[in-house]
Short mmCIF file of C-alpha atoms in Angstrom, two decimals:
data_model
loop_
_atom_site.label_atom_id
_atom_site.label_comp_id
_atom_site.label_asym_id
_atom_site.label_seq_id
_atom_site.Cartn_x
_atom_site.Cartn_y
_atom_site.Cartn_z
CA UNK A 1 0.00 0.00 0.00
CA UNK A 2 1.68 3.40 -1.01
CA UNK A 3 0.14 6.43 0.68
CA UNK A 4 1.63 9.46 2.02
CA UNK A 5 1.22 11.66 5.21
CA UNK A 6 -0.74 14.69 3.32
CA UNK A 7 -3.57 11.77 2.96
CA UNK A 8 -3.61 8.99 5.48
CA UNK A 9 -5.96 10.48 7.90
CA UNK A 10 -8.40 10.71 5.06
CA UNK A 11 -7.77 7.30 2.95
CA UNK A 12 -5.97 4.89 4.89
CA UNK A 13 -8.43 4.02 7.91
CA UNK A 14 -11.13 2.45 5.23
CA UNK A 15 -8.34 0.54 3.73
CA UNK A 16 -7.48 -0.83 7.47
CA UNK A 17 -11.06 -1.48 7.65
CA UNK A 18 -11.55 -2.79 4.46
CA UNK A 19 -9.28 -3.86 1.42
CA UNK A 20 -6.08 -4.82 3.78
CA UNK A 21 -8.38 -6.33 6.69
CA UNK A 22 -7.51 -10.32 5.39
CA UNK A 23 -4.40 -10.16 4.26
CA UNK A 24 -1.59 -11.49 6.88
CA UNK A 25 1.70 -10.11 4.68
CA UNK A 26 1.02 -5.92 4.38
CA UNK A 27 3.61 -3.47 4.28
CA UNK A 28 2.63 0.49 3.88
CA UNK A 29 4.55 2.65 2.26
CA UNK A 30 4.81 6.54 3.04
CA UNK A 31 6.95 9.49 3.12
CA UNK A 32 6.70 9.62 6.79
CA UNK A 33 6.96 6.79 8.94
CA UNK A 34 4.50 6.39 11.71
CA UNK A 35 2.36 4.02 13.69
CA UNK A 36 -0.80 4.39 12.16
CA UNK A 37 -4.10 2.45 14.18
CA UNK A 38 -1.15 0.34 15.29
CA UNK A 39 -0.01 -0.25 11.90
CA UNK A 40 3.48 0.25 11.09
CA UNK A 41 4.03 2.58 8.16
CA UNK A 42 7.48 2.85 7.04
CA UNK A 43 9.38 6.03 5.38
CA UNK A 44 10.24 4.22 2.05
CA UNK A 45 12.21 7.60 0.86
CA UNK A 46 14.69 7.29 3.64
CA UNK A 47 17.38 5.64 1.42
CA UNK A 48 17.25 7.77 -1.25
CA UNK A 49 20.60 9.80 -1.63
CA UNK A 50 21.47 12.26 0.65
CA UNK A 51 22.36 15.24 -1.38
CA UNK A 52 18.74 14.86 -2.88
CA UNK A 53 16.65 14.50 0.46
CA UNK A 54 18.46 17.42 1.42
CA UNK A 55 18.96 19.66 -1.43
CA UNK A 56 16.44 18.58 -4.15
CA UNK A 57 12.52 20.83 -4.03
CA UNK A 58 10.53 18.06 -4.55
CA UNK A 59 11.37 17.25 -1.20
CA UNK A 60 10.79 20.65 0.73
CA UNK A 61 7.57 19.10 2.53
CA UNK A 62 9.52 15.60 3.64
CA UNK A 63 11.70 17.94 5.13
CA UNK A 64 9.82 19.93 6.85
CA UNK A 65 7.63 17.12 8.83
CA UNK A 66 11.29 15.28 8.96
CA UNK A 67 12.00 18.23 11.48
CA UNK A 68 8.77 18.62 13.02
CA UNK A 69 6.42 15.60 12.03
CA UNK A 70 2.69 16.58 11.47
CA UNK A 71 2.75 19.64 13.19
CA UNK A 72 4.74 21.00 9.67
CA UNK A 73 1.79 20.22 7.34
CA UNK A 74 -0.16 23.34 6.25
CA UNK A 75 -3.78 23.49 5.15
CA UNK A 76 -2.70 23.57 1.58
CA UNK A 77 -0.66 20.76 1.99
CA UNK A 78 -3.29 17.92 2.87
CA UNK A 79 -4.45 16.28 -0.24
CA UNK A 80 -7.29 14.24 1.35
CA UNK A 81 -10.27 13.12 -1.65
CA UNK A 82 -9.96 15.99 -3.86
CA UNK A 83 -7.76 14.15 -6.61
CA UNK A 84 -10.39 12.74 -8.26
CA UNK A 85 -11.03 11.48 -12.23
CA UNK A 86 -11.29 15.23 -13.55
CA UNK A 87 -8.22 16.41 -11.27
CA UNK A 88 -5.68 17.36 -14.48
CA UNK A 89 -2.05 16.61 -14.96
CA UNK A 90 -1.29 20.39 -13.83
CA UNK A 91 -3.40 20.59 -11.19
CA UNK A 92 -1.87 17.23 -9.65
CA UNK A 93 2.33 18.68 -9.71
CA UNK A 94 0.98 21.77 -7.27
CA UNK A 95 0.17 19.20 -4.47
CA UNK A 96 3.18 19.01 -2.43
CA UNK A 97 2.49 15.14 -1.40
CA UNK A 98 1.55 14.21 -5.08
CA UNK A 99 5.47 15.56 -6.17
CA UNK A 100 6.90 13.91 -3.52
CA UNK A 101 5.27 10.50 -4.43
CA UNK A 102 6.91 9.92 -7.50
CA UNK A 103 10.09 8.60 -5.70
CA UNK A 104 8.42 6.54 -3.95
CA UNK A 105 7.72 3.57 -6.69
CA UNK A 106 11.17 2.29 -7.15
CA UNK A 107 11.94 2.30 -3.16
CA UNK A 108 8.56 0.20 -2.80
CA UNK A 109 9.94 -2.51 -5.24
CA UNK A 110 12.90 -2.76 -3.59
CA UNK A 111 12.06 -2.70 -0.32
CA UNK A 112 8.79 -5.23 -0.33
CA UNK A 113 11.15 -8.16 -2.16
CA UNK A 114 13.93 -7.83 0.59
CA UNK A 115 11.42 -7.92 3.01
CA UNK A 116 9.52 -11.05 1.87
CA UNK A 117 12.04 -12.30 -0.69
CA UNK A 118 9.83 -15.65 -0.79
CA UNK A 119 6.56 -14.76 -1.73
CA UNK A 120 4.52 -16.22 -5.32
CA UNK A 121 2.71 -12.80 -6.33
CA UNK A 122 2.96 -9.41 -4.82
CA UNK A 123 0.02 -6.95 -5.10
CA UNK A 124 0.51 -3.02 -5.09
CA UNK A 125 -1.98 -0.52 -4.41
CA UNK A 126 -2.67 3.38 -3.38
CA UNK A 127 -4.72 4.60 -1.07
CA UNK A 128 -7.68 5.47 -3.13
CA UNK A 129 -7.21 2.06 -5.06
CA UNK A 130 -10.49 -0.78 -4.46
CA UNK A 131 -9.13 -4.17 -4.65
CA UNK A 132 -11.37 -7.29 -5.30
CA UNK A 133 -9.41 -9.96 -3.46
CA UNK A 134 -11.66 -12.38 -4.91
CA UNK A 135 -10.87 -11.61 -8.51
CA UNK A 136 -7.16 -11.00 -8.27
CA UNK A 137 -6.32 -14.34 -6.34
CA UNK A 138 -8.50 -16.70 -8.98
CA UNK A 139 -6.40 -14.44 -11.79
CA UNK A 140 -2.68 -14.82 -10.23
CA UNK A 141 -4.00 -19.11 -9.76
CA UNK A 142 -3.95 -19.52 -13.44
CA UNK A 143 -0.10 -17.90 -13.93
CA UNK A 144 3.06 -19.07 -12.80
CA UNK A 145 4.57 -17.09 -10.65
CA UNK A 146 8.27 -18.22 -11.78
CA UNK A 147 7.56 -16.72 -14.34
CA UNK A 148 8.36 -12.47 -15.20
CA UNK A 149 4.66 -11.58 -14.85
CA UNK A 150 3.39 -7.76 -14.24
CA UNK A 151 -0.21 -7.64 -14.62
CA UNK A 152 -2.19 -4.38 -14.59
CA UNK A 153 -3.33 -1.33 -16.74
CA UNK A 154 -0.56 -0.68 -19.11
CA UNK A 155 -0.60 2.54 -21.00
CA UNK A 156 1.74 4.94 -22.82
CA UNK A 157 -0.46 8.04 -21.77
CA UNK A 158 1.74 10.87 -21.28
CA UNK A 159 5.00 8.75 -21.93
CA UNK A 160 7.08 7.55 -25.20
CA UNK A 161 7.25 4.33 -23.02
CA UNK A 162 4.39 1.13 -22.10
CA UNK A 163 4.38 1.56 -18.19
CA UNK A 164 1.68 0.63 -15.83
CA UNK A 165 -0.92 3.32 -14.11
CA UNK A 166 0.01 3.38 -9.99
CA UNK A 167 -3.61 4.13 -9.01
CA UNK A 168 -5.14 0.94 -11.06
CA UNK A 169 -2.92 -1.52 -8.83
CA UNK A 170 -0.91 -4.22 -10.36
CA UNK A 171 0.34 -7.74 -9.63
CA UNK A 172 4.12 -9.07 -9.82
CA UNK A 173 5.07 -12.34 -9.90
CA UNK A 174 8.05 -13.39 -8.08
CA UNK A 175 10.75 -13.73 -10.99
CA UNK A 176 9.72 -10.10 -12.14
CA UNK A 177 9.71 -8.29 -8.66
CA UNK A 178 13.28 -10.26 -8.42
CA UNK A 179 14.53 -8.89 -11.56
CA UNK A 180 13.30 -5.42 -10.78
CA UNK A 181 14.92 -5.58 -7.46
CA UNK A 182 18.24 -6.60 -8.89
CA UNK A 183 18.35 -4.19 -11.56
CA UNK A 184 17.33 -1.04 -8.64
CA UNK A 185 20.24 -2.32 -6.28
CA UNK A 186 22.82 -2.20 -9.47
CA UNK A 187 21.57 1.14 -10.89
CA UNK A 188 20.37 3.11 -7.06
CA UNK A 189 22.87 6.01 -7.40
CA UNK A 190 21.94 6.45 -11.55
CA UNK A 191 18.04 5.90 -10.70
CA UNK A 192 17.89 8.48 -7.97
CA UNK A 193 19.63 11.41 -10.56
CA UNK A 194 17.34 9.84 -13.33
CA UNK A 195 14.34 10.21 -11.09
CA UNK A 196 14.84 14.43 -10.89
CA UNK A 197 14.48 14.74 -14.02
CA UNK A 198 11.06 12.80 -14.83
CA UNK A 199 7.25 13.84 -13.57
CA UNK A 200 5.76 10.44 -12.42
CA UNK A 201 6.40 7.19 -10.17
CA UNK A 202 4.71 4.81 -12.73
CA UNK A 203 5.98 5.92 -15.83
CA UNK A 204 9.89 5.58 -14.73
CA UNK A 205 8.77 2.16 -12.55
CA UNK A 206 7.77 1.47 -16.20
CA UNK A 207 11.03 2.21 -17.65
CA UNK A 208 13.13 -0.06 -14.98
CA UNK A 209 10.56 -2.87 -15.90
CA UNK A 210 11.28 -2.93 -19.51
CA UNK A 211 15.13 -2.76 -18.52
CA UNK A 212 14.87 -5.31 -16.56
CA UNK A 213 13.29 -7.44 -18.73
CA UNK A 214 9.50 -7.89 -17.33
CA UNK A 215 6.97 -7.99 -19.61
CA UNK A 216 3.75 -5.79 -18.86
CA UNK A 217 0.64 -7.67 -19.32
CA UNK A 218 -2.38 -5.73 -20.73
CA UNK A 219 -4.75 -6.19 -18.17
CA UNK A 220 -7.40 -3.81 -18.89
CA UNK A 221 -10.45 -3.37 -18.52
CA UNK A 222 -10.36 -5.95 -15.79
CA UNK A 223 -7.70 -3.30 -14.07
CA UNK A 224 -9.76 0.04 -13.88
CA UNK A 225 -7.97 3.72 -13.87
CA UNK A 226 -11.32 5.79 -12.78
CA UNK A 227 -13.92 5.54 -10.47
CA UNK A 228 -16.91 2.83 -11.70
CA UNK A 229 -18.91 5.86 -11.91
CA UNK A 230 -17.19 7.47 -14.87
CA UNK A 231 -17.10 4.27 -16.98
CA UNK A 232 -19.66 3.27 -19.43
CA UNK A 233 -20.31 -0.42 -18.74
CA UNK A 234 -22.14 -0.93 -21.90
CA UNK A 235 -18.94 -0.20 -24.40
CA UNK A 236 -17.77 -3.37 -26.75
CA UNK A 237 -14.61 -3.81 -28.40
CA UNK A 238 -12.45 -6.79 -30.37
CA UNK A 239 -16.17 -8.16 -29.96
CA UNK A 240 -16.45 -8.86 -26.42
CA UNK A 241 -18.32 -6.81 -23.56
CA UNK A 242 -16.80 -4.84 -20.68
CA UNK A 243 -19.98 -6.00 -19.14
CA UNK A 244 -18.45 -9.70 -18.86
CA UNK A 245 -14.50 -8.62 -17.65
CA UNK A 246 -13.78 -9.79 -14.19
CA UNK A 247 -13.26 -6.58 -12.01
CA UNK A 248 -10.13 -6.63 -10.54
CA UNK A 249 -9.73 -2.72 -9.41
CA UNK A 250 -11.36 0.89 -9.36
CA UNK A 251 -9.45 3.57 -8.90
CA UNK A 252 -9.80 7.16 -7.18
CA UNK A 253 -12.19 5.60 -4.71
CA UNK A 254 -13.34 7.75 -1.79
CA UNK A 255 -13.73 5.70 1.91
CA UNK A 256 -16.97 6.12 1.62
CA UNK A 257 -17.32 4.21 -1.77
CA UNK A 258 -14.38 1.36 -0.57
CA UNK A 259 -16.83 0.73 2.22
CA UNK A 260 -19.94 -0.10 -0.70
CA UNK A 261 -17.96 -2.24 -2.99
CA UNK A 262 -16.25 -3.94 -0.06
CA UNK A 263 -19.75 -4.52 1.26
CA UNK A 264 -21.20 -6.02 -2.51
CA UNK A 265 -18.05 -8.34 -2.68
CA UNK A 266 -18.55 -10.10 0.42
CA UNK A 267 -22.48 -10.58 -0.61
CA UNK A 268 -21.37 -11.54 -3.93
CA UNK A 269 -19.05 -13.99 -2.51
CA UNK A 270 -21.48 -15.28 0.26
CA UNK A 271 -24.12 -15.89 -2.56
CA UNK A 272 -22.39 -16.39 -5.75
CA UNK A 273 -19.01 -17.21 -5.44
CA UNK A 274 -17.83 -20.32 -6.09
CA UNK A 275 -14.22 -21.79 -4.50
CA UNK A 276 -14.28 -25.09 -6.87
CA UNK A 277 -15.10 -22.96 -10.43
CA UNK A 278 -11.48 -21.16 -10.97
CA UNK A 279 -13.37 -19.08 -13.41
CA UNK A 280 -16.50 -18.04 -11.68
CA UNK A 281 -15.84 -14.08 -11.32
CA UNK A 282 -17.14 -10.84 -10.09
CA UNK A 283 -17.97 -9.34 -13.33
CA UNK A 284 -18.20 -5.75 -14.36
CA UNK A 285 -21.79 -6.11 -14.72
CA UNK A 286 -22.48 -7.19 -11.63
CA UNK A 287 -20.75 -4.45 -10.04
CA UNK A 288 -23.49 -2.35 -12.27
CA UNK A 289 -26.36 -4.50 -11.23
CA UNK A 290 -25.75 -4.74 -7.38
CA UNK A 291 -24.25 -1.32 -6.72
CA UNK A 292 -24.38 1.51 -9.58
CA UNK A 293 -28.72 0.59 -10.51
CA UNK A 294 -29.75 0.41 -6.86
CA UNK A 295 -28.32 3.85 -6.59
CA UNK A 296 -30.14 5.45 -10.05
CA UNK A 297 -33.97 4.99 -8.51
CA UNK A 298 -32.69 8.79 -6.88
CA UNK A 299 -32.12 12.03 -7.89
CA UNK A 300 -29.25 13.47 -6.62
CA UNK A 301 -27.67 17.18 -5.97
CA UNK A 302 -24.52 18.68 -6.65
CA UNK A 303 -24.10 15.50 -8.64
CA UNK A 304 -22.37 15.05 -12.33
CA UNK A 305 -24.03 11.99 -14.22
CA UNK A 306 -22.46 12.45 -17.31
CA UNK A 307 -24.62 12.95 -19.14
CA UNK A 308 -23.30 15.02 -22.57
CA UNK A 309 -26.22 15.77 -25.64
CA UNK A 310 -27.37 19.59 -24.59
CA UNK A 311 -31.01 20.71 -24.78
CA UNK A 312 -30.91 24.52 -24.52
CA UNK A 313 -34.31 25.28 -25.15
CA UNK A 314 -35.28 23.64 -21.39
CA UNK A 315 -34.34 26.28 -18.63
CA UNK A 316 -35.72 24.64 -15.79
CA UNK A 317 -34.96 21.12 -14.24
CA UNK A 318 -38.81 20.30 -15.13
CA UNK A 319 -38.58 20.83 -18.77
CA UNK A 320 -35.17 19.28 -18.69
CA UNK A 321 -36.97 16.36 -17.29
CA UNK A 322 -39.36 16.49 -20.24
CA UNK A 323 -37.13 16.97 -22.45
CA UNK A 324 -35.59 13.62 -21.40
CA UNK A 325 -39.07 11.89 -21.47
CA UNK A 326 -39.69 12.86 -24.72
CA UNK A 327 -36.70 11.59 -26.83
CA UNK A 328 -36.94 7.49 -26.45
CA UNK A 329 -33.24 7.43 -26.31
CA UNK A 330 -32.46 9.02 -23.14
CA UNK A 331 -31.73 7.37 -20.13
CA UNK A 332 -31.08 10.10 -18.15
CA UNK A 333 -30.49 13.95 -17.45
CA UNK A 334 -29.01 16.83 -15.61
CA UNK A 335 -29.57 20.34 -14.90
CA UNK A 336 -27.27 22.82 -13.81
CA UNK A 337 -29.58 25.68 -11.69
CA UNK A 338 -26.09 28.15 -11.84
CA UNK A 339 -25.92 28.01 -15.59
CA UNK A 340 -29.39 27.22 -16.33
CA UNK A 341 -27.57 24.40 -18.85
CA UNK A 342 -29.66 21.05 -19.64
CA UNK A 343 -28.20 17.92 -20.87
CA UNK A 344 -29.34 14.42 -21.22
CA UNK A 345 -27.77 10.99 -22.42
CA UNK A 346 -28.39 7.93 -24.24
CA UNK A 347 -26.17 5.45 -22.24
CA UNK A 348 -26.52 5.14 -18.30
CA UNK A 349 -23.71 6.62 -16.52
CA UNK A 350 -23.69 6.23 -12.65
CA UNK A 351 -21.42 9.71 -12.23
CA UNK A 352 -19.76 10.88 -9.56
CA UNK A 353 -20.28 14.04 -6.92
CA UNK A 354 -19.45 17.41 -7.63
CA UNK A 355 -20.04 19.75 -4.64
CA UNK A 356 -21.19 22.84 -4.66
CA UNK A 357 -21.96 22.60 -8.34
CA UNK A 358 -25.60 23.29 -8.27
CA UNK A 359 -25.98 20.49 -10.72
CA UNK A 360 -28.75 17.88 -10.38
CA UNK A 361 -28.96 14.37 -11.78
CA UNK A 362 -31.66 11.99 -12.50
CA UNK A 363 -32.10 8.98 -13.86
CA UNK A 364 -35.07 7.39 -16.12
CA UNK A 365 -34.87 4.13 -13.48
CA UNK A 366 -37.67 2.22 -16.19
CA UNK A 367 -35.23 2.61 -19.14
CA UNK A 368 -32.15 1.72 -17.34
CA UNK A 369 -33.45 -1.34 -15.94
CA UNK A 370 -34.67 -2.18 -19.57
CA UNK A 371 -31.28 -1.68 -20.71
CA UNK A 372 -29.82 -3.63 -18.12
CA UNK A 373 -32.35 -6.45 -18.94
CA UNK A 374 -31.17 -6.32 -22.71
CA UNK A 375 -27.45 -7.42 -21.50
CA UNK A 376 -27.52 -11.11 -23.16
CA UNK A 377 -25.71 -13.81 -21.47
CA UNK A 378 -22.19 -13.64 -21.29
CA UNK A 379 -20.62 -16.61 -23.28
CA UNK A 380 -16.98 -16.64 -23.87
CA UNK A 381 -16.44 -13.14 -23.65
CA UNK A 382 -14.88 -12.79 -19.79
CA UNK A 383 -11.28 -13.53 -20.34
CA UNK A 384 -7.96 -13.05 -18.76
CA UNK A 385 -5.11 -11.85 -20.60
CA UNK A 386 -1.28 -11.99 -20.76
CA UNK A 387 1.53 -11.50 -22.96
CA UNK A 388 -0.23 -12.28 -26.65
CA UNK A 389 -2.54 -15.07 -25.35
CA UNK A 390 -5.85 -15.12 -23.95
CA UNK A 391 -6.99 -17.25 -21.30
CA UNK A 392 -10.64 -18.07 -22.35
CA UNK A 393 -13.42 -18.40 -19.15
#
């Protein structure tokens, strides 16, 4: 678990509670090391070199709560849930905590294989990260973990290099965090002046992974970058449904939506989950059926559905509701009472709270359901991929 100390207060108890409450082998990572509800968080940028902790900007905050712990962090400082799906690129390199954290990926390789140097699969996370146990465990059973295997969502966003996004988790097998270890011990001093010059953890954890010769495993959509709210769980490609993926991860999750999904899991598992079927799977649509529909039969405020076709002849939430009604299509609308702005959509989106935004969401309940109900079976369509080859459920 990598989090930092501008956002522990706010994200790490629900992981305690929650996604790291079975698992017997957890280390958390931080730039401040603490006992945390008597959890021991270590200070995985204590090795770095020297002349950087002292002399390099990015680490102005670690230095200041080095000297004075938590009474150093200003208001501005604490990150908490604001990062969320919309939070841009520029916006993120202002947050002190979010600078600092890009030295913290290489460290966190290093430093979990020495520590349990004997392990089959090791599974990283961030503090706003939802991890189905359920799903990643039957995935890493069908792999060998002797194997170089890095499993996750692998993109080149923002990089002339494959590397794989922090907050979407991913899953190394033991040959691959070996090699990655190796190759950080051989290369520390020329990886810590490498790392000042480049933005983000991922993309240079990315870079030592190709170097050291671990294959990245395109594990999308069954590893998810955004919240399940901002994803369209009706979208097809290479003819097969994101309905029918297994869902492995969400990503910026706030404690209070950890707390749902952790709930649904353990019902799904207590009624659906079966221990002798390798291949039986929390799906992506029945994340949508037993968490994001339950939720649509309400309107909400200060809420952003997504929704995206304009209507600017309705000016008031009533005629925006009409407007809505009257085109078969749509599935749902907002209105936005600051900007007098109506739009509807044709897909379902579940959408995600914007506060103070004046902006309020409904959903047609009748034709989402219907939609829902159209979903045909899934038959060979939920699969599990790495390297080249598909692994067929």
């Amino acid at each position: 678990m990598k989090t930092g100390v501008t956002e522990i207060e706010d994200r790490l108890p629900a992981q305690l509670e929650y996604t790291l409450k079975c698992p017997p082998n957890v280390l958390i990572f931080s730039d401040h090391e603490e006992t945390f509800h008597g959890h021991e968080v270590q200070d995985v940028l204590a090795n770095i070199s020297p002349d950087i902790l002292e002399q390099n900007p990015d680490f102005t905050l670690y230095r200041r709560v080095k000297e004075v712990g938590r009474l150093g962090l200003e208001p501005d400082d604490l990150t908490g849930v604001r990062t969320t799906d919309n939070t841009t690129d520029a916006e993120k390199v202002l947050v002190p905590g979010w600078v600092l954290d890009k030295w913290k990926f290489l460290p966190m390789m290093n430093e979990t294989f020495h520590r349990f140097p004997d392990k089959k699969w090791y599974v990283f996370i961030e503090s706003d990260t939802y991890l189905f146990w359920s799903t990643v465990l039957k995935y890493v059973s069908t792999l060998d973990h002797t194997k170089p295997h890095c499993l996750g969502h692998r993109t080149t966003r923002l990089s002339d290099h494959q590397f794989m996004q922090g907050g979407s988790g991913y899953v190394l097998s033991h040959e691959a965090l070996q090699r990655v270890a190796r190759y950080i011990q051989t290369h520390r001093r020329s990886l810590d002046l490498w790392m000042e010059g480049e933005w983000a953890g991922d993309i240079s954890l990315g870079a030592v992974l190709n170097d050291a010769q671990v294959p990245m495993t395109y594990a999308w959509p069954i590893f998810q970058p955004a919240f399940f709210g901002v994803t369209y769980f009706g979208m097809e490609f290479e003819n097969r449904r994101f309905w029918c993926y297994p869902a492995a991860t969400y990503h910026h999750m706030t404690p209070e939506t950890i707390a749902d999904v952790w709930s649904m899991e353990q019902r799904w598992i207590e009624e659906e989950s079966d221990n002798s079927n390798p291949f039986k799977f929390l799906s992506q649509g029945d994340v949508f059926n037993n968490l994001m529909l339950p939720r649509m039969r309400f309107p909400r405020e200060d809420w952003d559905n997504y929704c995206d076709i304009a209507r600017p002849l309705a000016t008031t939430a009533e005629a925006c509701k009409q407007a809505c009604l009257d085109d078969r299509e749509c599935k749902q609308f907002q209105f936005d009472s600051v900007s007098l702005q109506c739009k509807i959509a044709f897909v379902p989106f579940y959408g995600e709270a914007k506060l103070g935004s004046g902006v309020y969401s409904e959903w047609l309940f009748d034709r989402i359901e219907k939609w829902r109900n159209s979903q045909r079976p899934c038959v060979r369509e939920s699969f599990l991929r790495y390297g080249d080859i598909d692994l067929e459920l």
